[in-house]
Coordinates of C-alpha atoms and ligand atoms in Angstrom, one line a residue:
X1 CA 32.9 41.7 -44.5
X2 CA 32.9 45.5 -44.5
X3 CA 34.5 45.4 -40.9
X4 CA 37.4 43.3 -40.2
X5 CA 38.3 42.2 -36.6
X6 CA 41.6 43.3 -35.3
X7 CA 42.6 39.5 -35.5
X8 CA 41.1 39.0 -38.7
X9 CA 42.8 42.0 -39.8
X10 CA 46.3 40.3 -38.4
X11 CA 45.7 36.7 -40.3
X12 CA 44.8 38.4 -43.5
X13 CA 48.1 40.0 -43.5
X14 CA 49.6 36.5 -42.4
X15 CA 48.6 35.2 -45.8
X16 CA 49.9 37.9 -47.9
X17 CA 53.8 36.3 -47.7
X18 CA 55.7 39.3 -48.5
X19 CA 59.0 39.5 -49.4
X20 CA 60.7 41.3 -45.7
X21 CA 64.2 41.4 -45.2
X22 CA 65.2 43.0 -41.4
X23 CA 69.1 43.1 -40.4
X24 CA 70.4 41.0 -43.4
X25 CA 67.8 38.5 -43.3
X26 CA 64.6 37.4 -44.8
X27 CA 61.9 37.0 -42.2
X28 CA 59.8 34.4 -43.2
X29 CA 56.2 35.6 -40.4
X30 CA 56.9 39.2 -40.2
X31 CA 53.4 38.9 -38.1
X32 CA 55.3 37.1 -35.0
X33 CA 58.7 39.0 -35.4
X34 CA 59.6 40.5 -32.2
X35 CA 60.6 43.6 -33.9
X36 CA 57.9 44.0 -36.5
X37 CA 54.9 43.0 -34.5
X38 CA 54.3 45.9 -32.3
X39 CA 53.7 47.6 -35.6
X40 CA 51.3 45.5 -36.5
X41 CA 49.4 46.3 -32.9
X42 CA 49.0 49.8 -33.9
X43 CA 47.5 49.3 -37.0
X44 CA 45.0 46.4 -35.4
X45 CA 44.0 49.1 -33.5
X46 CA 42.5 51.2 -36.3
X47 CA 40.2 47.5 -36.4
X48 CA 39.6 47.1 -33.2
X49 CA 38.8 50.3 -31.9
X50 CA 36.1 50.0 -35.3
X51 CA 34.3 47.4 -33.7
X52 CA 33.3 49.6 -30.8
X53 CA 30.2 51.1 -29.9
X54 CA 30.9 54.0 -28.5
X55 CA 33.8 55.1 -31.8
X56 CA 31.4 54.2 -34.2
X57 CA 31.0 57.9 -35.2
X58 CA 34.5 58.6 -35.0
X59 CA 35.6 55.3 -36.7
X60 CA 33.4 54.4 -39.3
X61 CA 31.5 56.2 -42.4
X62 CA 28.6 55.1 -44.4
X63 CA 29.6 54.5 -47.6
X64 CA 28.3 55.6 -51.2
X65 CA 30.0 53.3 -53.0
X66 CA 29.2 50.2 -51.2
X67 CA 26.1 51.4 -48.9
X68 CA 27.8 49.6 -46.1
X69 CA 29.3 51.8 -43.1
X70 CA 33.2 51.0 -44.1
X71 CA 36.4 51.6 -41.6
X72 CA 37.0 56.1 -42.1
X73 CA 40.1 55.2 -42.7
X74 CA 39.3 54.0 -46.4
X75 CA 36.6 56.7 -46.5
X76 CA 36.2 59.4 -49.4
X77 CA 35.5 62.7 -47.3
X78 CA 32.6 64.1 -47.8
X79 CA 31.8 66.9 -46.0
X80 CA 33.7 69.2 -43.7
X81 CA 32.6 67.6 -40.7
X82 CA 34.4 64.1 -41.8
X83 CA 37.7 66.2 -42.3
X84 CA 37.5 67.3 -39.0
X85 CA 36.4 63.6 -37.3
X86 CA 39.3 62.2 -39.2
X87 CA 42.0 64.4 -37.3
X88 CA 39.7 63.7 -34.2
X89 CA 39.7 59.7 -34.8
X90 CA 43.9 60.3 -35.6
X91 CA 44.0 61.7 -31.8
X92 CA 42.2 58.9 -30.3
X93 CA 44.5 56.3 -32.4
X94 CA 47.7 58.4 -31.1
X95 CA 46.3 58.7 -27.6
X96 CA 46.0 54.6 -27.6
X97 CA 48.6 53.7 -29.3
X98 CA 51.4 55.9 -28.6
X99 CA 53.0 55.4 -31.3
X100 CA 52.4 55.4 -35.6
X101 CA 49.3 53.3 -36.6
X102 CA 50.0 53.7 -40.3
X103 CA 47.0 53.3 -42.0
X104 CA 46.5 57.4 -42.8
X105 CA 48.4 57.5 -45.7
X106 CA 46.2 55.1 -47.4
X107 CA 43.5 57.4 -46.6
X108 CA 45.6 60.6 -47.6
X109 CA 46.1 58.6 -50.8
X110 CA 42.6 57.9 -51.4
X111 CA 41.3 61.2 -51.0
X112 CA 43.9 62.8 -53.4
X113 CA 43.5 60.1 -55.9
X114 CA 39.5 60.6 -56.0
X115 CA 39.6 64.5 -57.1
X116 CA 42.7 64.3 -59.2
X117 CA 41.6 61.5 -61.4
X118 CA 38.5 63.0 -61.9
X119 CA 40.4 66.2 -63.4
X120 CA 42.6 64.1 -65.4
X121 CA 39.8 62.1 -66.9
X122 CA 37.7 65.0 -67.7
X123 CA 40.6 67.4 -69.2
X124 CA 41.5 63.8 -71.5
X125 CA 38.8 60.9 -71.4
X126 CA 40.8 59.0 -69.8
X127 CA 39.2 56.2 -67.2
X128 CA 41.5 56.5 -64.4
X129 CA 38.4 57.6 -62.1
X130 CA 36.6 54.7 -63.0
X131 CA 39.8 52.7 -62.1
X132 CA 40.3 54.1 -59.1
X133 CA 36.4 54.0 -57.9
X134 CA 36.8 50.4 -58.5
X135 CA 39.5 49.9 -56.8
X136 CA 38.6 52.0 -53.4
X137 CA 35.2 49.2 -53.4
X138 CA 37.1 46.5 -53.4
X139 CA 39.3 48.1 -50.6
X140 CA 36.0 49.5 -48.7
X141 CA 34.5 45.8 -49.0
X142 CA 37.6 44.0 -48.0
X143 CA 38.7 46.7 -45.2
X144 CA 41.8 46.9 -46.3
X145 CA 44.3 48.8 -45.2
X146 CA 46.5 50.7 -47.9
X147 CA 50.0 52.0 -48.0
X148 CA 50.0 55.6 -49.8
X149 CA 53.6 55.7 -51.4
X150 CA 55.0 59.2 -52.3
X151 CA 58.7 59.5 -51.7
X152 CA 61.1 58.1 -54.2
X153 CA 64.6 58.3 -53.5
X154 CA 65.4 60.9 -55.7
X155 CA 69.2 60.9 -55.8
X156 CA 70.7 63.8 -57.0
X157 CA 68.7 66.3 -55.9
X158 CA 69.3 69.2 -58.3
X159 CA 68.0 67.2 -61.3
X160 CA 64.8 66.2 -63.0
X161 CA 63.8 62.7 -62.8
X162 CA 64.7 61.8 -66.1
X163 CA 68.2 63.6 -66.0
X164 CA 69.4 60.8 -63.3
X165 CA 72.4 59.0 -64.1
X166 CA 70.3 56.5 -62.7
X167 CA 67.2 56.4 -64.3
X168 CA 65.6 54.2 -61.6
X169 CA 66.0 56.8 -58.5
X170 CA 62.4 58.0 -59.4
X171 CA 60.1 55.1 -59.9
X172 CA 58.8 54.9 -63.8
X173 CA 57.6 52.9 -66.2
X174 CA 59.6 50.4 -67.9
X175 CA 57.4 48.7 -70.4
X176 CA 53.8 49.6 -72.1
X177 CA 52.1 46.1 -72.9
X178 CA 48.3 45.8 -74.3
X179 CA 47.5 44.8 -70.6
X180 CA 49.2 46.9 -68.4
X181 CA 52.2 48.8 -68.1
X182 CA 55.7 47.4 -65.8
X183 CA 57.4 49.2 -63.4
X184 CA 61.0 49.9 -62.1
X185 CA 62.1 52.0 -58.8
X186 CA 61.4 52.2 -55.2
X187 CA 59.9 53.9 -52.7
X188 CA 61.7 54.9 -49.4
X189 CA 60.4 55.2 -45.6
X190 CA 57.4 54.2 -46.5
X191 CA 55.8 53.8 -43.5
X192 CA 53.1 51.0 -42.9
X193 CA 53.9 49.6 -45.8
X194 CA 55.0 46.0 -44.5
X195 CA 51.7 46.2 -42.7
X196 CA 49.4 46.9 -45.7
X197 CA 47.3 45.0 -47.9
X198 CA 47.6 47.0 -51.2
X199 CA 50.1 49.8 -51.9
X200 CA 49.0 53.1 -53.9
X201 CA 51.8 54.4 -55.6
X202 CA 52.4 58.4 -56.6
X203 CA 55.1 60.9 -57.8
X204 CA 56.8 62.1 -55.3
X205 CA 57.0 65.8 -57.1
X206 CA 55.8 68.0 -60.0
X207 CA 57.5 67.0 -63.5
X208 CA 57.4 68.4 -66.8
X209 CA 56.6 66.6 -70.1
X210 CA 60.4 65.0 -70.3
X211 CA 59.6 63.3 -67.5
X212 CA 56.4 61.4 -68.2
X213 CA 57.8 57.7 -67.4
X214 CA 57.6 58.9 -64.0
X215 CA 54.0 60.4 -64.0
X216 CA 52.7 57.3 -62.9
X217 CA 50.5 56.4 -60.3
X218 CA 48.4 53.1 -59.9
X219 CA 48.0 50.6 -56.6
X220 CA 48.7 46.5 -56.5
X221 CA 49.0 44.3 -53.7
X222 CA 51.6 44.3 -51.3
X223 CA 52.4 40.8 -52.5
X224 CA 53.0 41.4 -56.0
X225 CA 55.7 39.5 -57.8
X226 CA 58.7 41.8 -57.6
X227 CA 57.8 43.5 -54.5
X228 CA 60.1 43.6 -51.6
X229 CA 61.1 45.5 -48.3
X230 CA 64.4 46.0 -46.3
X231 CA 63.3 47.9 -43.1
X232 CA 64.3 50.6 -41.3
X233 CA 66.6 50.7 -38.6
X234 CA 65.1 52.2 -35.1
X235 CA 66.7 53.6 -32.5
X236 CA 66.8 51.0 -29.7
X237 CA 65.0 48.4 -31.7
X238 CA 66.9 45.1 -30.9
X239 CA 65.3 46.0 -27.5
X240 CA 62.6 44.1 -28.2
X241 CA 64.3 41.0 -28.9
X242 CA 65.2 40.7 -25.2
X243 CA 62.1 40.0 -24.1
X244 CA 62.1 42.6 -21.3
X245 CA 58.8 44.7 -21.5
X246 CA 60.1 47.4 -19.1
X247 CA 62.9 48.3 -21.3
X248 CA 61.3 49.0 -24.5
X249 CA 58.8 51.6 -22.9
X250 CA 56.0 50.9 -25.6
X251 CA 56.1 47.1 -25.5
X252 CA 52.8 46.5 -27.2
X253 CA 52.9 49.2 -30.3
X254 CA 55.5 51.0 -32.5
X255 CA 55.8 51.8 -36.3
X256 CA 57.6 50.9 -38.8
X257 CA 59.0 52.3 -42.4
X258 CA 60.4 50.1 -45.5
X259 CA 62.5 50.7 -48.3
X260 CA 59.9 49.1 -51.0
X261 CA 61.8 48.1 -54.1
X262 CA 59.8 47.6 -57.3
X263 CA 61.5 45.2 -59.5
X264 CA 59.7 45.4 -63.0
X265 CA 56.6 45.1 -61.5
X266 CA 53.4 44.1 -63.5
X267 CA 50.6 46.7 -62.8
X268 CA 47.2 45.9 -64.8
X269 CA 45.1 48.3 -66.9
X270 CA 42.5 49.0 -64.4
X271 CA 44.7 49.6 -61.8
X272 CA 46.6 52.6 -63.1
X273 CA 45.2 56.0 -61.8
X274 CA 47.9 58.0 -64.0
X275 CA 50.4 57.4 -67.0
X276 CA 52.0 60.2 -68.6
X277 CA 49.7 62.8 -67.5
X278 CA 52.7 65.3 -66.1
X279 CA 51.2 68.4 -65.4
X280 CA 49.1 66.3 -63.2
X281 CA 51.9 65.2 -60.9
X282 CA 52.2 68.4 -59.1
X283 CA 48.3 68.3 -58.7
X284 CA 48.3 65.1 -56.8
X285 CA 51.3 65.7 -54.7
X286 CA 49.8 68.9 -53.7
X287 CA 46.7 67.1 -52.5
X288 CA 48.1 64.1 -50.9
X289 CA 50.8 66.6 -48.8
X290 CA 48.1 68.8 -47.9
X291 CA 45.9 66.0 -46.8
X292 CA 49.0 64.4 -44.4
X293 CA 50.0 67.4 -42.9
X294 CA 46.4 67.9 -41.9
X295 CA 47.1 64.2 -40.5
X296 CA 50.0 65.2 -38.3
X297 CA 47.6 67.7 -36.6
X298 CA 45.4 64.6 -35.1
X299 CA 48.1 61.8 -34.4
X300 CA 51.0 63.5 -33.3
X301 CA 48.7 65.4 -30.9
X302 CA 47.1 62.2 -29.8
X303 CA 50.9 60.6 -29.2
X304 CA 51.8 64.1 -27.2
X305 CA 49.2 63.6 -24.9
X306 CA 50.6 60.7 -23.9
X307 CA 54.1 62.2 -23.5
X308 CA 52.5 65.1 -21.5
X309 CA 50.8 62.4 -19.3
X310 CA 54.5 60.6 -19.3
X311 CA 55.6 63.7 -17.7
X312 CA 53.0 64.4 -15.1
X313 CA 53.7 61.3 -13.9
X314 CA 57.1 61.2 -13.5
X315 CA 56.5 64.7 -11.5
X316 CA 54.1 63.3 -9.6
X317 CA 56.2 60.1 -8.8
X318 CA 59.2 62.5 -8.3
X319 CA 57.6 63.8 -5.5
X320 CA 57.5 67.6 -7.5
X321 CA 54.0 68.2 -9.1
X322 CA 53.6 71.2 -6.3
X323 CA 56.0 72.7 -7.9
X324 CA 55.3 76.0 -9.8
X325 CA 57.8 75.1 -12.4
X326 CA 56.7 72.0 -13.2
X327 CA 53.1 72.8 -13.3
X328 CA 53.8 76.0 -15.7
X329 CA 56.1 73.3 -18.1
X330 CA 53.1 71.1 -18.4
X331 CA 50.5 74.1 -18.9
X332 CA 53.2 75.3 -22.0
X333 CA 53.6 71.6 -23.3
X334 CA 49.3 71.4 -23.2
X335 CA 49.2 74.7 -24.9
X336 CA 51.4 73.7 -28.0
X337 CA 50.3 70.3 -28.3
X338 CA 46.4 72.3 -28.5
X339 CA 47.9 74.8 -30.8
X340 CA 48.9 71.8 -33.6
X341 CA 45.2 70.4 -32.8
X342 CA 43.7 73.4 -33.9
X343 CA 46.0 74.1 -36.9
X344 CA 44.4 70.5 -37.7
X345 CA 40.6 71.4 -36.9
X346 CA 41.1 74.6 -38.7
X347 CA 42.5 73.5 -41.9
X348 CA 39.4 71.0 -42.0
X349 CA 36.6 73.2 -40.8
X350 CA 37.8 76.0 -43.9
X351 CA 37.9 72.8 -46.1
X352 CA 36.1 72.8 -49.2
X353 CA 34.6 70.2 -52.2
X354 CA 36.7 69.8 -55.0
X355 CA 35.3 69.0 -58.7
X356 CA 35.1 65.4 -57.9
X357 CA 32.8 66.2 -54.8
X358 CA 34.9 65.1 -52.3
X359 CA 36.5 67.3 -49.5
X360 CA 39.7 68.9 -49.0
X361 CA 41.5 70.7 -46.2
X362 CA 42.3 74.6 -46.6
X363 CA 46.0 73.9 -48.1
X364 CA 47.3 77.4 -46.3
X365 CA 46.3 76.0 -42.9
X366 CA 47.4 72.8 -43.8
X367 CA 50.4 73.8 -44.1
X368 CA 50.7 75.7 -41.2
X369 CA 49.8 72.8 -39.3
X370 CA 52.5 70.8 -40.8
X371 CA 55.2 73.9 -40.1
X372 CA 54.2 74.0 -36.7
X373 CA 54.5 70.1 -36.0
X374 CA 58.2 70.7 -37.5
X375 CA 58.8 72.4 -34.0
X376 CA 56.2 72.0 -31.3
X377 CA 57.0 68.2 -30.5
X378 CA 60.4 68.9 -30.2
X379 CA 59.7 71.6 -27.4
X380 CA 57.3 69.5 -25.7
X381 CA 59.8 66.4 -25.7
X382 CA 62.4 69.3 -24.5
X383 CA 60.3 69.8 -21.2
X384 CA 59.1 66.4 -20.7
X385 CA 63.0 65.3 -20.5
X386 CA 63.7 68.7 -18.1
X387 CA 60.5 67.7 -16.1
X388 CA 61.6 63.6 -16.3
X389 CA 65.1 63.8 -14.9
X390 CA 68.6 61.8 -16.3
X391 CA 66.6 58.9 -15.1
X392 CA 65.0 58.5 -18.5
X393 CA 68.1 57.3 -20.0
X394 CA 70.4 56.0 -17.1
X395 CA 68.1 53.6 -15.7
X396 CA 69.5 50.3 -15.0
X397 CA 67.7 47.3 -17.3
X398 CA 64.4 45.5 -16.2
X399 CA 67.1 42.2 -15.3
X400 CA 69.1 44.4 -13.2
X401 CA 65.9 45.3 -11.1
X402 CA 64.8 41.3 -11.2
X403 CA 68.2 39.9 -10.6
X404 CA 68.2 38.7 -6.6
X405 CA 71.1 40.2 -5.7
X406 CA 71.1 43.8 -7.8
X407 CA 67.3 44.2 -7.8
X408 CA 67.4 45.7 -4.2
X409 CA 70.2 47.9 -5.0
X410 CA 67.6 49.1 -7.9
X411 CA 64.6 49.4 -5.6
X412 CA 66.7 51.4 -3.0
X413 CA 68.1 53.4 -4.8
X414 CA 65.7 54.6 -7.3
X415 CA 62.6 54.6 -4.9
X416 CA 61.3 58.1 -4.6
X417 CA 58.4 59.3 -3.2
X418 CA 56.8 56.4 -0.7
X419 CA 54.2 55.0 -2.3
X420 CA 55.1 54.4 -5.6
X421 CA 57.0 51.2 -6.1
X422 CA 60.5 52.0 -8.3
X423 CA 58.9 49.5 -11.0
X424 CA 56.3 51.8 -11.8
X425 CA 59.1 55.0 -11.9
X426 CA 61.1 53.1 -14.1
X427 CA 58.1 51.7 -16.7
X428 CA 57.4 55.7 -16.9
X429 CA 61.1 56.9 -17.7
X430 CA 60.9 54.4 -20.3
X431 CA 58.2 55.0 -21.9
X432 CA 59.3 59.3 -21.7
X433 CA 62.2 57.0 -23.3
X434 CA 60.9 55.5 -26.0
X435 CA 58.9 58.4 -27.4
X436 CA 62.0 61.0 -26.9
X437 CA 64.9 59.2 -27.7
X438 CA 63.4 55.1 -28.8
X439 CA 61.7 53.7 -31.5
X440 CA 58.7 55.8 -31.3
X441 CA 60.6 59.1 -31.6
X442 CA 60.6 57.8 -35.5
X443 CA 57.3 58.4 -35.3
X444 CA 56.7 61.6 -33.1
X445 CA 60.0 63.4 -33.5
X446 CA 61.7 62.8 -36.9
X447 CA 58.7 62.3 -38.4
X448 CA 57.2 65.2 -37.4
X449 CA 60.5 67.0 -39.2
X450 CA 60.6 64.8 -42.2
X451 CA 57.0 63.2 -42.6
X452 CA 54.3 64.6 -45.1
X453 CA 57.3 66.7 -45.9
X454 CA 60.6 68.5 -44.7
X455 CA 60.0 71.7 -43.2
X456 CA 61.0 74.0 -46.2
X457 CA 58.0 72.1 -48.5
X458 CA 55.8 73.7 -46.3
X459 CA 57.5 77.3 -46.2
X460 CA 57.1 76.9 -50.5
X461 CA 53.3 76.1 -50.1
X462 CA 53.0 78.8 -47.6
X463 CA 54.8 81.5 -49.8
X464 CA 52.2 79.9 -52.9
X465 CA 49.1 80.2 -50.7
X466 CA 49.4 83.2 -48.4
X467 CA 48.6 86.2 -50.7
X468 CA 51.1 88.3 -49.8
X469 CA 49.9 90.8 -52.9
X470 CA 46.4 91.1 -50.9
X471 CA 48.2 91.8 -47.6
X472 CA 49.9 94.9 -49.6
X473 CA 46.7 96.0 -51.0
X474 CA 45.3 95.9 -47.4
X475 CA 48.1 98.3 -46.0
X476 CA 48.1 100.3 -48.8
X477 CA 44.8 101.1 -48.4
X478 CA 44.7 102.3 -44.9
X479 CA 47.4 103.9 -45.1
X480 CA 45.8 105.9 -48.3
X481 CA 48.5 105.3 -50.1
X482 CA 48.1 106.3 -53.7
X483 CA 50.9 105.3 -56.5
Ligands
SF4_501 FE1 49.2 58.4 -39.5 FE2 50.7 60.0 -38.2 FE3 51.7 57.7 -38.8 FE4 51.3 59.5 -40.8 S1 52.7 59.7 -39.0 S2 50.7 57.4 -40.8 S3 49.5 60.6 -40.0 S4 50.0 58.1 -37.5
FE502 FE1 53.9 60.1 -41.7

């Protein structure tokens, strides 16, 4: 079964039985939860869009390890040309879905995993790349989708992991048996998670030798004794438990993140891919960053065309897309929205092998990218609310416009140009809506802030990788200046 169905894919997560809790309560099918299920859509869609002829490039790679052509998402990059179809394939998923589809960080995790472990192994004999070879089979063979879990929640932020009060605010090792080791701590907005088969699990920064409890890094199934979730709170979520598919703008997909706890959880010998290695942490946390901001140069591209179609529509259906205005907005909001693709091609195409063999993105450019998606989608949601109108967010409720007596009150009065029916105005606000403002803004405006890393992670990297000492020597030069 190297390719799963999309509803193969949603019954194998149906018998996993995670532990989920959502407003105060357990939720027993997380797979037919109102709130939780258009989550699951996106990341079916990483299955189902597999399946199809005409992505079979984009979606798929032939596999070394199993000889089989496995879902990219679980694939180890091998060449330049797969870095650059993996932000392609995140466009397509964006441009589908409209929303997060998740399973990136498992491939962000794989890929980082691959060429550190092989590093760590060969600087001391250890077998972690053996382990994690092993491992990435049984996920290729299975098509499993994989949560890639950096971000602990760190408490106080000015000190070292193991100089927490709390000892447990970084995730760490708890007991060393003959079999395994245990482990204590959680991981926070970790997105996809509750829709994942198997979790990997990194630090979340670069830690000295004190610290190595916490330089631990090793994956285990999402429903592993001692594993639970409490998820996150979206704007405008409970939406979706009134049934009205107008109203939640993005009725059939959406994302989600979880607060994963780890309660003394058992993790066996040939599943850990680091323990105690330290000055390895900031090696693998380099890697797996670089790798997702990279990411956020394919899907939040693919979830802004959307918007920018969002908007031409609502122009268009406002009766304005003559207007110069609007036509130069939508030309500025294509021109960013291109820039962050080609901050994502670019850091690919200058990609490079690592020791291990496999590729990895020019971290400079990668980093760039990542800068850049700190801003652009917040200009481009900017115009699409000037070019949408108040509309967006005063529109009456999809039972307003089907109540007998109101509805024509609704049609009347929110009817624009003649041949659009007001439904269709409405469902477009919305969905402008939903990504600005709703649950999806999660995933394209806060995230694109906060995800693979808060803006001034980036501005660090960029400092570390842009060479400022050459750029002196280059001025120096041609201005023969001699000292
Ligand atoms: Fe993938 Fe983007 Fe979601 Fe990250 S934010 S998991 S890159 S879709
Ligand atoms: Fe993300």
């Amino acid at each position: 079964m190297a390719l799963m169905t999309g509803q193969q894919y949603i019954e194998s997560i149906r018998n996993l039985h995670m532990q989920v809790y959502l407003l105060g309560e357990k939720v027993e099918s997380p797979v037919d939860n109102p709130i939780l299920r258009p989550s699951l859509n996106s990341v079916r869609m990483t299955y189902d869009l597999a399946q199809k002829p005409e992505y079979q490039e984009l979606m798929t790679a032939l596999s070394p390890f199993t000889g089989e052509r496995v879902n990219r998402f679980n694939h180890i990059h091998e060449s330049t040309e797969d870095l650059m179809n993996k932000v392609k394939m995140q466009r397509l998923l964006g441009q589908q879905t409209g929303a997060c589809f998740q399973r990136c960080v498992g491939m962000d995790a794989f890929n980082a995993e691959y060429s550190t472990t092989f590093e760590v192994d060969k600087k001391y004999g250890t077998h972690y790349h053996e382990n994690f070879k092993k491992f990435i089979t049984y996920c290729q063979k299975n098509d499993l989708t994989v949560d890639g879990a950096m971000t602990d929640p760190k408490g106080d932020r000015s000190r070292a992991p193991h100089a927490q009060t709390d000892p447990d605010q970084f995730l760490h090792v708890v007991e060393r048996r003959p079999d395994g080791i245990v482990v204590r701590g959680a991981k926070a907005h970790q997105t996809g998670a509750l829709n994942s088969h198997e979790i990997i699990v990194m630090p979340t920064i670069a830690m000295s030798p004190e610290d190595k409890d916490y330089a631990v890094s090793f994956a285990v199934p999402m429903n592993t004794k001692g594993i639970l979730m409490i998820i996150g709170r979206q704007s405008c979520d409970t939406r979706k438990l009134e049934g009205s598919e107008i109203d939640v703008g993005n009725s059939e997909f959406g994302g989600v993140e979880a607060l994963t706890i780890f309660n003394d959880v058992f993790v066996p010998n040939d599943r850990i891919f680091l323990n105690g290695e330290t000055e390895f942490t900031g090696m693998l946390v380099e890697r797996f960053a670089g790798y997702h901001r990279q990411s956020y140069g394919g899907c939040k591209v693919g979830v802004g065309d959307v918007l920018i179609g969002a908007a031409a529509v609502a122009a268009d259906y406002n009766g304005v897309p003559k207007a110069s205005h609007i036509k130069d907005k939508l030309i500025e909001m294509t021109h960013l929205n291109e820039t962050l693709f080609s901050c994502g091609i670019a850091c690919s195409a200058m990609g490079h092998p690592t020791e291990s063999g496999n590729y990895i993105i020019d971290l400079l450019l990668a980093n760039v990218c990542k800068q850049n998606i700190t801003r652009f989608p917040y200009e481009i949601v900017r115009l699409a609310e000037d070019i949408s109108g108040g509309l967006m967010v005063t529109a009456p409720s999809e039972k307003d416009l089907r109540d007998p007596e109101l509805g024509p009150y609704v049609e009347k009065y929110f009817k624009a140009v003649d041949n659009v029916p007001t439904e269709n105005r409405l469902r477009i606000m919305r969905l402008v809506e939903n990504i600005a403002l709703g649950t999806a803004a999660v995933g394209y405006r806060t995230e694109s802030m906060h995800g693979a890393g808060s803006p001034q992670a980036q501005r660090i990297m960029i400092a570390r990788q842009g060479n400022l000492e050459q750029k002196k020597e280059l001025a120096k030069k041609i201005a023969h200046v001699k000292e």
